[in-house]
mmCIF file of C-alpha atoms in Angstrom:
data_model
loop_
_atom_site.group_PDB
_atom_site.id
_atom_site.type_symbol
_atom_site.label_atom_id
_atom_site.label_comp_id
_atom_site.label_asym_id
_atom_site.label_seq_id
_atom_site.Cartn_x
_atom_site.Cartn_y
_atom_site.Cartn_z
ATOM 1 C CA UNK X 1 0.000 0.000 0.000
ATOM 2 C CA UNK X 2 3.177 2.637 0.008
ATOM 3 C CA UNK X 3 4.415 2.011 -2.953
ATOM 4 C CA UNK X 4 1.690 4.739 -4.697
ATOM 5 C CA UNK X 5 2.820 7.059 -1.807
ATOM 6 C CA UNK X 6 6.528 6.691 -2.867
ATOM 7 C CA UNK X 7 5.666 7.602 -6.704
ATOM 8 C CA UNK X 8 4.003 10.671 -6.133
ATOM 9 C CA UNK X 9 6.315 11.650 -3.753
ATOM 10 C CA UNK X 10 9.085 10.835 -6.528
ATOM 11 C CA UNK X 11 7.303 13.007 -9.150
ATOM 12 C CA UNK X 12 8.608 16.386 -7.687
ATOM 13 C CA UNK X 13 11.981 15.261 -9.007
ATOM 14 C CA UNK X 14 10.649 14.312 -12.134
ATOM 15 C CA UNK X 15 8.291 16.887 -13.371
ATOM 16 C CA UNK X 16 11.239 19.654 -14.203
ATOM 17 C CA UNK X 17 11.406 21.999 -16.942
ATOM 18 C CA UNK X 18 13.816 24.917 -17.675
ATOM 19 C CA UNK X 19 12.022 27.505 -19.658
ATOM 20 C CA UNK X 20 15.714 29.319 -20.956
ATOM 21 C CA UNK X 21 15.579 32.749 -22.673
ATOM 22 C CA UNK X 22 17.610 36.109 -23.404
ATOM 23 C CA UNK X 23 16.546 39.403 -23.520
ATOM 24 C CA UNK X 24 17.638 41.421 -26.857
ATOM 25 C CA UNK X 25 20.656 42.449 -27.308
ATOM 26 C CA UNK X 26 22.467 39.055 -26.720
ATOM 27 C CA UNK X 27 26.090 39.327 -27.958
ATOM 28 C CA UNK X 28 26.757 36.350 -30.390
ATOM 29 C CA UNK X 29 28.902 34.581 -27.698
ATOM 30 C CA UNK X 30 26.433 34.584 -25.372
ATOM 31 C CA UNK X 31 24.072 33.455 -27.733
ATOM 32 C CA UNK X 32 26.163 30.231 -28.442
ATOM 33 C CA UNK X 33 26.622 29.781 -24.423
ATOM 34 C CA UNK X 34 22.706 30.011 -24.522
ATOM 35 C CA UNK X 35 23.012 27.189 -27.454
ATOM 36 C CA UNK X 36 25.596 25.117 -24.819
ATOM 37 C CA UNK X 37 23.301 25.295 -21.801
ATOM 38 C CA UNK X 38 19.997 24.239 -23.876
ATOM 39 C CA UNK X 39 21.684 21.099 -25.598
ATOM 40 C CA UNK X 40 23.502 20.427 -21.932
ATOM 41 C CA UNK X 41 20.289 20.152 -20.168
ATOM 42 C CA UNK X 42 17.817 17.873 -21.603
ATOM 43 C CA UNK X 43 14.947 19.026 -19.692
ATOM 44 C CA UNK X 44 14.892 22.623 -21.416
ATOM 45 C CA UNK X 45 12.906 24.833 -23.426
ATOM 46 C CA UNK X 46 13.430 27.697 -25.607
ATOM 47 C CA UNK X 47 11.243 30.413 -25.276
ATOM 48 C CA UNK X 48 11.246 33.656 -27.513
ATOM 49 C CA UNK X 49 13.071 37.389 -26.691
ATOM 50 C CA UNK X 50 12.305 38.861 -23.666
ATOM 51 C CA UNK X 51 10.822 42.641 -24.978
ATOM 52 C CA UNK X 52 10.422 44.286 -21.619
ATOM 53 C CA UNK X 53 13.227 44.205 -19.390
ATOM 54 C CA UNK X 54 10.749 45.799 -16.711
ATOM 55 C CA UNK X 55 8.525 43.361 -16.342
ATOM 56 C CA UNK X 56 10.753 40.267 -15.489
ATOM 57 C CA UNK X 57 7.640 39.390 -13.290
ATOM 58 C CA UNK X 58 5.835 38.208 -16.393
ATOM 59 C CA UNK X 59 8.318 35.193 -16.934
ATOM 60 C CA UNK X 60 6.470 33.474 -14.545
ATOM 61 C CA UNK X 61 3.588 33.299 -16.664
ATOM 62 C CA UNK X 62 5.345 32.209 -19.464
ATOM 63 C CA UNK X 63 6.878 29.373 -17.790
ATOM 64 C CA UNK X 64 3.366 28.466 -16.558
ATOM 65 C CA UNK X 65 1.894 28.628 -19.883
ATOM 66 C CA UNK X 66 5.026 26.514 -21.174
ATOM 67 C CA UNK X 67 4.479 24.178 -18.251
ATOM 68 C CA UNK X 68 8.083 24.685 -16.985
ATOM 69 C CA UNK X 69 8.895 25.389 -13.151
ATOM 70 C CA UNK X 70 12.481 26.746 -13.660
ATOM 71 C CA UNK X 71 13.764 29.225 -15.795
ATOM 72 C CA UNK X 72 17.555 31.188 -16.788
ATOM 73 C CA UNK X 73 17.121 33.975 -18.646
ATOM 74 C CA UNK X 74 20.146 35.412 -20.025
ATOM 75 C CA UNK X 75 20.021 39.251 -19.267
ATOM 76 C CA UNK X 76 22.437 41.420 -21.586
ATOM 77 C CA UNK X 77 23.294 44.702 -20.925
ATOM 78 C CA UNK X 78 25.027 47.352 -23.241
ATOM 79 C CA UNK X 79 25.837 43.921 -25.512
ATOM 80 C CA UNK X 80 28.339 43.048 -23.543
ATOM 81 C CA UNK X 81 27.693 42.248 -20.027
ATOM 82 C CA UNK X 82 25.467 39.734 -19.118
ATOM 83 C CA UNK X 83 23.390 38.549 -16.462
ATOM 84 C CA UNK X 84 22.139 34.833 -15.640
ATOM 85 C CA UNK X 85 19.121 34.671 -13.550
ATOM 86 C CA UNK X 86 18.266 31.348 -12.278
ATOM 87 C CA UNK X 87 14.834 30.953 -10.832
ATOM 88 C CA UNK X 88 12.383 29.018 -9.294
ATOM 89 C CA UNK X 89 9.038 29.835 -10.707
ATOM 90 C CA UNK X 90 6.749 31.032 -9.524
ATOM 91 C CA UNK X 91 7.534 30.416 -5.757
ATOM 92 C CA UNK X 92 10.759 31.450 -5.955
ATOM 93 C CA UNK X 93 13.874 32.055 -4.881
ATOM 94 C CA UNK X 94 15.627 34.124 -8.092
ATOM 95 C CA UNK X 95 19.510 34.203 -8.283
ATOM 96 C CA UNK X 96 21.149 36.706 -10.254
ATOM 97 C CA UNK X 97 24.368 36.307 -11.079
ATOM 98 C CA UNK X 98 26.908 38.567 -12.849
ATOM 99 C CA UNK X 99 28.733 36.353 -15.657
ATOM 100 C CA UNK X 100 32.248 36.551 -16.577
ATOM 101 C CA UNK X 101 34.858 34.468 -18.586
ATOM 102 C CA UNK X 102 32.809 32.440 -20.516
ATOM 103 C CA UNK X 103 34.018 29.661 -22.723
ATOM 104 C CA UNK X 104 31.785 28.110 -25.264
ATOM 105 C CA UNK X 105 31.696 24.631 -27.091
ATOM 106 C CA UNK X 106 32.387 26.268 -30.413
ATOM 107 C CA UNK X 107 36.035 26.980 -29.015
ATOM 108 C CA UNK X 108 38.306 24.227 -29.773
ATOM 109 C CA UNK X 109 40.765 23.793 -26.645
ATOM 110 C CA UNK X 110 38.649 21.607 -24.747
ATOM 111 C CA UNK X 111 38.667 18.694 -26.278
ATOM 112 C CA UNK X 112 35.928 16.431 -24.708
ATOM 113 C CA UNK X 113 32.670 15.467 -25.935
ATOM 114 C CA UNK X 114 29.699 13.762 -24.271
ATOM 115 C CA UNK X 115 25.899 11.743 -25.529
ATOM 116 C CA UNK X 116 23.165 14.450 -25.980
ATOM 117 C CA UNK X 117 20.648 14.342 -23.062
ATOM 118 C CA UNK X 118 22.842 11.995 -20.935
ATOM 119 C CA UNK X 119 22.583 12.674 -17.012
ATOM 120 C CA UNK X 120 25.634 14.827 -15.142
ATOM 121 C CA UNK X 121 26.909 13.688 -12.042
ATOM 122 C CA UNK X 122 26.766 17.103 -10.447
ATOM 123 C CA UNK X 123 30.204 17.882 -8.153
ATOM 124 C CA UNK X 124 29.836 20.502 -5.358
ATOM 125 C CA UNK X 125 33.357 21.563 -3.075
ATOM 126 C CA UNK X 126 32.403 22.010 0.640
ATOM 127 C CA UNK X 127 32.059 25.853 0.569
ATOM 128 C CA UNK X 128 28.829 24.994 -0.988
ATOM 129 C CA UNK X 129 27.956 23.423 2.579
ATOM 130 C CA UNK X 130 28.676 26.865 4.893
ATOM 131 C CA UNK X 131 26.646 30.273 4.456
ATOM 132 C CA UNK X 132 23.152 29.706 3.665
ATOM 133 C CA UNK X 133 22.722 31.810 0.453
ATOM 134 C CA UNK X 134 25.534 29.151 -0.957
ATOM 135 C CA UNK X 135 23.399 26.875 0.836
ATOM 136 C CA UNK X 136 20.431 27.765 -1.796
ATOM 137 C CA UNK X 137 22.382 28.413 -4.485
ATOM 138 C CA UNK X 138 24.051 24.825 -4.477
ATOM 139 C CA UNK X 139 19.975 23.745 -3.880
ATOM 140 C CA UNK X 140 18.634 25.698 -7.203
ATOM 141 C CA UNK X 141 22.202 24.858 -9.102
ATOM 142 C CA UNK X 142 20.939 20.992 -8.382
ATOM 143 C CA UNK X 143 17.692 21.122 -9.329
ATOM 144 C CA UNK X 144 17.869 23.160 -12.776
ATOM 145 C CA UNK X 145 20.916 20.889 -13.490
ATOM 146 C CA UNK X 146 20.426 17.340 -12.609
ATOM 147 C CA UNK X 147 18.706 15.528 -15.245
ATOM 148 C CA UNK X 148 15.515 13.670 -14.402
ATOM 149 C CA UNK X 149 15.830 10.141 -13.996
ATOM 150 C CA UNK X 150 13.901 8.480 -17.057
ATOM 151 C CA UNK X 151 13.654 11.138 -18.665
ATOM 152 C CA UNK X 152 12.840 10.773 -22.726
ATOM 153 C CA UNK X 153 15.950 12.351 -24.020
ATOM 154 C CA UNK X 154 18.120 11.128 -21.460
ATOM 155 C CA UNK X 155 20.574 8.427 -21.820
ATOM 156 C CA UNK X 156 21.082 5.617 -19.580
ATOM 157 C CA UNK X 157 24.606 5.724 -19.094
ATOM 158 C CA UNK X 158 26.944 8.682 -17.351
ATOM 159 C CA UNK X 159 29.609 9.728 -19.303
ATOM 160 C CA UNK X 160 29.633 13.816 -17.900
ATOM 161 C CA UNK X 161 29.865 15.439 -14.720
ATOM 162 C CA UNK X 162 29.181 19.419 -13.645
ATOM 163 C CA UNK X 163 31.667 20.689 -11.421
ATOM 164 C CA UNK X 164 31.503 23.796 -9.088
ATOM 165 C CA UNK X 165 33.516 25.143 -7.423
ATOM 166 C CA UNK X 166 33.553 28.264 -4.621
ATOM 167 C CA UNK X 167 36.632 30.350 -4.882
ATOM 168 C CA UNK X 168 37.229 33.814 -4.950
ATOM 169 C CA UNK X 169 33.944 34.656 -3.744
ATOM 170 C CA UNK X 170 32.475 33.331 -7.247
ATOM 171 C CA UNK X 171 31.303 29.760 -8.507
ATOM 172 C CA UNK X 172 33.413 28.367 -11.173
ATOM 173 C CA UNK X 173 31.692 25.894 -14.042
ATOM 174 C CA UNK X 174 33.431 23.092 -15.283
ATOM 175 C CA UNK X 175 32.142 20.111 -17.265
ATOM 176 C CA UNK X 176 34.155 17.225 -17.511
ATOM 177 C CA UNK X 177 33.780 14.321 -19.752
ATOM 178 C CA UNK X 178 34.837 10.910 -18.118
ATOM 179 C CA UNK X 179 36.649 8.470 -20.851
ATOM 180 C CA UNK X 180 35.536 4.948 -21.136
ATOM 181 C CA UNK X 181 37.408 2.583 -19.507
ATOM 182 C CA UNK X 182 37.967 0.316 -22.630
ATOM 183 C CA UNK X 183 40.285 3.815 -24.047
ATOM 184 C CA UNK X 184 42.204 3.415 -20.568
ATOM 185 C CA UNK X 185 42.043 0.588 -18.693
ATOM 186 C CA UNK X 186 43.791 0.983 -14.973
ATOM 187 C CA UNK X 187 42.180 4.458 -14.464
ATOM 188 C CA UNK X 188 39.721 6.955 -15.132
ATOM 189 C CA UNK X 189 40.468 10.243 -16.893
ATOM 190 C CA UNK X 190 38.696 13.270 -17.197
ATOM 191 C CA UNK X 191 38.537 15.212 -20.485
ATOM 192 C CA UNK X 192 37.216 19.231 -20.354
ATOM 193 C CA UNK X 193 33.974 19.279 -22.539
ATOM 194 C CA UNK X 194 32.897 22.969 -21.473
ATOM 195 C CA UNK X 195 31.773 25.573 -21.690
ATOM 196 C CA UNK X 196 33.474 27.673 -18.764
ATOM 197 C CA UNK X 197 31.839 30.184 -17.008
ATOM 198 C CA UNK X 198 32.415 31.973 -13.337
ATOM 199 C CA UNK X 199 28.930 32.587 -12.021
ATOM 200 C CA UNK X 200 28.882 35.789 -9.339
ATOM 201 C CA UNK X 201 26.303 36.225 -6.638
ATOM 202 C CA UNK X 202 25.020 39.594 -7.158
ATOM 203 C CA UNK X 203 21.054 39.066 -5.451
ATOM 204 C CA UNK X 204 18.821 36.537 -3.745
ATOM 205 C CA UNK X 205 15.345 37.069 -4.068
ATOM 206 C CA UNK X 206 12.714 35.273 -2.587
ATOM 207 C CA UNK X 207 10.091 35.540 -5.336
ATOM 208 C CA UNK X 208 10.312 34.251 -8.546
ATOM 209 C CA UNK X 209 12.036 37.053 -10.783
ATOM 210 C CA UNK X 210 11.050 39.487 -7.717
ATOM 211 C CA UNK X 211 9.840 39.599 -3.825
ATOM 212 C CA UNK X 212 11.895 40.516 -1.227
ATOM 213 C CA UNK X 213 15.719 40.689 -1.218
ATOM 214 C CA UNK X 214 16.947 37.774 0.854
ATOM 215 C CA UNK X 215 20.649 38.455 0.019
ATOM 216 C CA UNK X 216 22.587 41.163 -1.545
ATOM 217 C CA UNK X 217 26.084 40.637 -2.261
ATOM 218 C CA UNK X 218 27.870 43.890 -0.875
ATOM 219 C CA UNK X 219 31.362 42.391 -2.958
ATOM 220 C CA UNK X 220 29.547 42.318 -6.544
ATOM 221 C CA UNK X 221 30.610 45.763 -8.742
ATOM 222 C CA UNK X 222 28.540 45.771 -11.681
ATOM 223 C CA UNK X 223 30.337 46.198 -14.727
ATOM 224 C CA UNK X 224 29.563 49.270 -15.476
ATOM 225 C CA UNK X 225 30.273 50.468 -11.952
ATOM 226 C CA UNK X 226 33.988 48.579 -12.675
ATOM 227 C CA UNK X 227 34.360 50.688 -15.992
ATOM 228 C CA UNK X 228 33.425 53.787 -14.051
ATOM 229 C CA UNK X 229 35.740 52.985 -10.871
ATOM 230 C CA UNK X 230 38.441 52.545 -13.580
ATOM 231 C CA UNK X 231 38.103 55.721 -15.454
ATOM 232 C CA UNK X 232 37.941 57.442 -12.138
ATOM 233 C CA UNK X 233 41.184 55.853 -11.381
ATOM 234 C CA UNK X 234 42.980 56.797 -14.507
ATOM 235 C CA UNK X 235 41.467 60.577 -14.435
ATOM 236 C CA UNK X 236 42.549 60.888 -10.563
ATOM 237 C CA UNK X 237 45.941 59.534 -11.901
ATOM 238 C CA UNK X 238 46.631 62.400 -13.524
ATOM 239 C CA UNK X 239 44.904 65.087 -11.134
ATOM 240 C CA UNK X 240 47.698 64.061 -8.578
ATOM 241 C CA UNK X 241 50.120 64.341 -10.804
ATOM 242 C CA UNK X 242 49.387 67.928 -11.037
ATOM 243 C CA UNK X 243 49.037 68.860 -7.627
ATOM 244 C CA UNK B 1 34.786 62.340 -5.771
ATOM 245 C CA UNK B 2 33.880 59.438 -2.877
ATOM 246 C CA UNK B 3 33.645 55.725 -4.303
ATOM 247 C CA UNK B 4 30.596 53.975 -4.084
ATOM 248 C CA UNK B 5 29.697 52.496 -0.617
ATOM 249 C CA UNK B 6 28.752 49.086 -1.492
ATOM 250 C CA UNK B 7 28.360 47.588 1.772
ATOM 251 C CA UNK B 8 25.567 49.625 2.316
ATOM 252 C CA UNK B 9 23.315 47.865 0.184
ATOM 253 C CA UNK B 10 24.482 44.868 1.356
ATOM 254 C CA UNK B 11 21.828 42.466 2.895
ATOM 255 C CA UNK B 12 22.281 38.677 4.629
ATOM 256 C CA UNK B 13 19.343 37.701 5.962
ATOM 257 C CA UNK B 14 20.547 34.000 6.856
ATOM 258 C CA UNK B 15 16.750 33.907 8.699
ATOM 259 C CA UNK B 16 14.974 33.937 5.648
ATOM 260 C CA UNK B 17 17.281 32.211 3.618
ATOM 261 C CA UNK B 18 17.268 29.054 5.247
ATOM 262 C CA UNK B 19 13.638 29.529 5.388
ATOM 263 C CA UNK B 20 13.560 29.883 1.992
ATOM 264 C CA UNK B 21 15.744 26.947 1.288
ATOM 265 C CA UNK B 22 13.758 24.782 3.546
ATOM 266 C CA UNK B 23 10.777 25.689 1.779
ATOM 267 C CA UNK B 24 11.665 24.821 -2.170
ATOM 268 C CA UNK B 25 14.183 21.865 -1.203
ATOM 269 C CA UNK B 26 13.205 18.485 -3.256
ATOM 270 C CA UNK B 27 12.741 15.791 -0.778
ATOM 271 C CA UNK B 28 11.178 12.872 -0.124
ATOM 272 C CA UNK B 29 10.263 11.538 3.567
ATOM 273 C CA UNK B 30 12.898 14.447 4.706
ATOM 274 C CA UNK B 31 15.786 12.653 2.696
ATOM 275 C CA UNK B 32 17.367 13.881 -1.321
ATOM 276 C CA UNK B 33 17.625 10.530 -3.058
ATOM 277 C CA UNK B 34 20.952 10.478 -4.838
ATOM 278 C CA UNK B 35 19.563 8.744 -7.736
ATOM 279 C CA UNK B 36 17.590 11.410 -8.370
ATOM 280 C CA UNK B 37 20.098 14.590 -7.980
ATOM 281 C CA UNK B 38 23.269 12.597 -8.510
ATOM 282 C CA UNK B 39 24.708 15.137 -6.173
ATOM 283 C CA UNK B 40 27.921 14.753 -4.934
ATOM 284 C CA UNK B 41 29.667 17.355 -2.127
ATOM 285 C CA UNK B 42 33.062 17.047 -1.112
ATOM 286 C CA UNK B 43 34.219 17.739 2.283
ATOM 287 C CA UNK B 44 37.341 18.730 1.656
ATOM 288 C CA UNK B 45 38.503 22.220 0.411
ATOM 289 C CA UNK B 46 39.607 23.296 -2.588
ATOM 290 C CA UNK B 47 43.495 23.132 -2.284
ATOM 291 C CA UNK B 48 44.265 25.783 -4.439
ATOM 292 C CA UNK B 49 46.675 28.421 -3.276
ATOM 293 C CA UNK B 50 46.745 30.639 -6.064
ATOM 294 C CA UNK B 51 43.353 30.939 -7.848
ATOM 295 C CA UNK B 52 44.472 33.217 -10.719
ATOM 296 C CA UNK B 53 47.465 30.827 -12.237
ATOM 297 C CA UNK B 54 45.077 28.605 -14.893
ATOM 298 C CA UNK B 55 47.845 25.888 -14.439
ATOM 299 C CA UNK B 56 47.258 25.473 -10.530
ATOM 300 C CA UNK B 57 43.894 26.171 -10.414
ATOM 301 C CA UNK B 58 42.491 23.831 -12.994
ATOM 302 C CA UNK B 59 44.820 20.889 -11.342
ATOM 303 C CA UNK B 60 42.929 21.044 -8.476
ATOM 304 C CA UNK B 61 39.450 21.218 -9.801
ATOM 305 C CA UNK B 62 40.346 18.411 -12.020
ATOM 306 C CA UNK B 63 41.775 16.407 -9.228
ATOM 307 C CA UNK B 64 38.705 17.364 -6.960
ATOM 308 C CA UNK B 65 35.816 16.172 -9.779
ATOM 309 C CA UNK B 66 37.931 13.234 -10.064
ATOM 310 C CA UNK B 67 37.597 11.876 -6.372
ATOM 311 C CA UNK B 68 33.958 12.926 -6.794
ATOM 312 C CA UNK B 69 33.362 10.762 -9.802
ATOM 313 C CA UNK B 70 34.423 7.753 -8.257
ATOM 314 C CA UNK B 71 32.254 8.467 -5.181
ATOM 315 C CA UNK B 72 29.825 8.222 -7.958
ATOM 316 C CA UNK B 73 30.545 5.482 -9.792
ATOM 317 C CA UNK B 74 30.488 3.295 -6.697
ATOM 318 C CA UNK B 75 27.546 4.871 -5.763
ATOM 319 C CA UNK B 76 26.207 3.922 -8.861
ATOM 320 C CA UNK B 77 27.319 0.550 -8.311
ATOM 321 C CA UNK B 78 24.837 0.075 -5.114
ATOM 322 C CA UNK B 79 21.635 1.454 -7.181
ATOM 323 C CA UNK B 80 22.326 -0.761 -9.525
ATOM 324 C CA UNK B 81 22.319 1.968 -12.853
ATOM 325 C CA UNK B 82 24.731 1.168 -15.437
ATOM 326 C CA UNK B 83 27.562 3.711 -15.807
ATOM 327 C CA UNK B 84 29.212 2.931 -19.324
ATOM 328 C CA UNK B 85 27.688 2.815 -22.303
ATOM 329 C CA UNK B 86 27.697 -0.066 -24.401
ATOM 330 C CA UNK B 87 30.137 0.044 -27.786
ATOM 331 C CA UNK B 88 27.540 -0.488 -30.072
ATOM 332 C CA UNK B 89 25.259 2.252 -28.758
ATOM 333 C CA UNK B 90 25.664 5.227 -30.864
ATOM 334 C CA UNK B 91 23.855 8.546 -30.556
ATOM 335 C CA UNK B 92 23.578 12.176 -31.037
ATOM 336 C CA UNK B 93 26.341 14.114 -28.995
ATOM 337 C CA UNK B 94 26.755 17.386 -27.748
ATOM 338 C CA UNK B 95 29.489 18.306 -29.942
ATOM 339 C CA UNK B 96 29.307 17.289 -33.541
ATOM 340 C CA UNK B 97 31.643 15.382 -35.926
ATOM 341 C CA UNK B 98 32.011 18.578 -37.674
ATOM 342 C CA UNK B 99 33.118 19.960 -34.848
ATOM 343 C CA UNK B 100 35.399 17.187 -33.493
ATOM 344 C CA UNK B 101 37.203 17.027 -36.972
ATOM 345 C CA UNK B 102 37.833 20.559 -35.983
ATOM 346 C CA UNK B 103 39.220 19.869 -32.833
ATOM 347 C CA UNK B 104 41.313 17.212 -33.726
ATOM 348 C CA UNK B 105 42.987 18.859 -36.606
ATOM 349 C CA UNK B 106 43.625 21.816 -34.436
ATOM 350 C CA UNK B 107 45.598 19.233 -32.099
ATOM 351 C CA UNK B 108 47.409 18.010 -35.074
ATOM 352 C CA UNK B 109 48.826 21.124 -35.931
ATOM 353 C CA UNK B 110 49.473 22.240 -32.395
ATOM 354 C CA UNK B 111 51.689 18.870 -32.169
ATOM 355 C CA UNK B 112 53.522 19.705 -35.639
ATOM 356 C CA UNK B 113 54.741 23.419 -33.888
ATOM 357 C CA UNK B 114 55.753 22.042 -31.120
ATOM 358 C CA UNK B 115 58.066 19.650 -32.976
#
């Protein structure tokens, strides 16, 4: 008589969707990381433009009309910075993190390659395990990430794994491919697949795409407050040379 | 001209955070099934002394993921999911043969400098 209880308690880990979209404006590179992060997780869907950046609240319909109950939207800004928000919806919470160094698959260093659709094994270091915003971030990282189990376009085998890392104050993305033991025999090796990206913390809300501000990160300089800091620099560089 | 104050817009509310967390957490009967997340967390730390030299810094995530993957293959072991593929199952990949060609010739001619 428990074994009903058990599957619908199991569903909540099965019913995921990612709704994933980008405002306008989306640098090309961006676009392809966009491209990465859709083919990476098999439980996505690609939704249309964002018009109105003001009205971020109105995602939450859209993922409700798409039947998802995650979504990223990739926020540009100025075509060149970008934001990745990360949300619950429509409960919340929302991350948004300010994106640097990204590496997509079209580069050619990284040399790895993995199945389509086939489920990460996700790797968190134990930083993940202290404050409680990294507390929730590791939480939302999980679930948007980790691939249902059974799901149609996954693969029954595990030949990836996610990696993040805390250092720095930022999270660092890896993904790894893990070679076949047939190609070396006495050990495994790991083979970069990509893309790269360092994820910062800017805010933690506790709506989805708004509500309250659970966490704001006081180290986070937006880069356009990082151009102006510089400029200021460089001008008050020369004003002391004069005095 | 004063810089920007930044840690007065700072917030931490570590109250409502682990409410918050507590309240959109996946579980089932209190407990995250690994099969489901295939979550691993290490509990060591990162040894990595200097997080700006790519050399350093990438040997220790790699080393890191690596102990992690074989917590997971063992784990995988005990739920009984297979973990390699079987040689005559092909599929679609994440990178394409295009692609890979791409890659490979790049190595090629990387090698040829170098000697």
């Amino acid at each position: 008589a428990t074994t009903p209880q058990v599957k619908e308690d199991d569903s909540i880990f099965i019913k995921k969707r990612v709704l994933v979209m980008s405002t306008r404006g989306i640098s090309p590179k961006n676009r392809h990381l966009m491209g990465d992060l859709l083919d990476l997780i098999p439980h996505s869907k690609k939704e249309s433009k964002l018009d109105d950046r003001k009205s971020l609240s109105l995602i939450n319909e859209s993922c409700e009309m798409k039947s998802c109950n995650y979504a990223i939207l990739f926020d540009s800004r100025k075509h060149t910075d970008l934001y990745l928000w990360m949300a619950k919806t429509p409960l919340g919470p929302t991350i948004k993190f300010g994106v640097s160094n990204v590496h997509t698959l079209e580069e050619l260093q990284m040399t790895g390659n993995c199945l389509k659709g086939s489920r990460p094994f996700l790797h968190f270091d134990a930083t993940f395990d202290g404050q409680p915003h990294l507390q929730l971030a590791k939480e939302l990282l999980t679930q948007i990430f980790s691939t249902p189990k059974g799901h149609v376009k996954s693969k029954p085998f595990f030949d990836h794994v996610f990696a993040f890392f805390y250092q720095d104050g930022r999270i660092w993305f890896r993904n790894y491919q893990i070679s076949d033991h047939e190609f070396k025999k006495q050990e495994r090796l790991l083979t970069e697949i990509g893309p790269r990206m360092i994820l910062h913390i800017s805010k933690i809300f506790s709506g989805g795409f708004g509500g309250q501000v659970l966490y704001s990160n006081p180290e986070f300089v937006s880069p356009n407050d990082n151009r102006m800091n510089q400029k200021t620099l460089k001008a008050n560089k020369y004003v002391k040379k004069i005095q | 001209q004063e810089p920007i104050d930044y840690n007065k817009h700072s917030v931490n509310d570590k109250v409502g955070l682990t409410q918050k967390l507590q309240d959109f957490k996946l579980m089932v009967g209190g407990k995250v099934p690994w099969v489901h997340t295939l979550t691993v967390t290490t509990k060591k730390q990162l040894e990595c002394p200097n997080i700006h030299d790519d050399f350093v810094r990438e040997m220790a995530f790699y080393k890191q993921t690596l102990d992690s993957v074989m917590v997971c293959e063992s784990l995988c072991k005990d739920f009984k999911l297979p973990v390699e593929r079987k040689p005559d199952y092909y599929a679609e990949m994440v990178k394409t043969d295009q692609q890979m060609y791409k890659i490979k010739a790049k190595l090629d001619e990387d090698k040829k400098r170098i000697e």
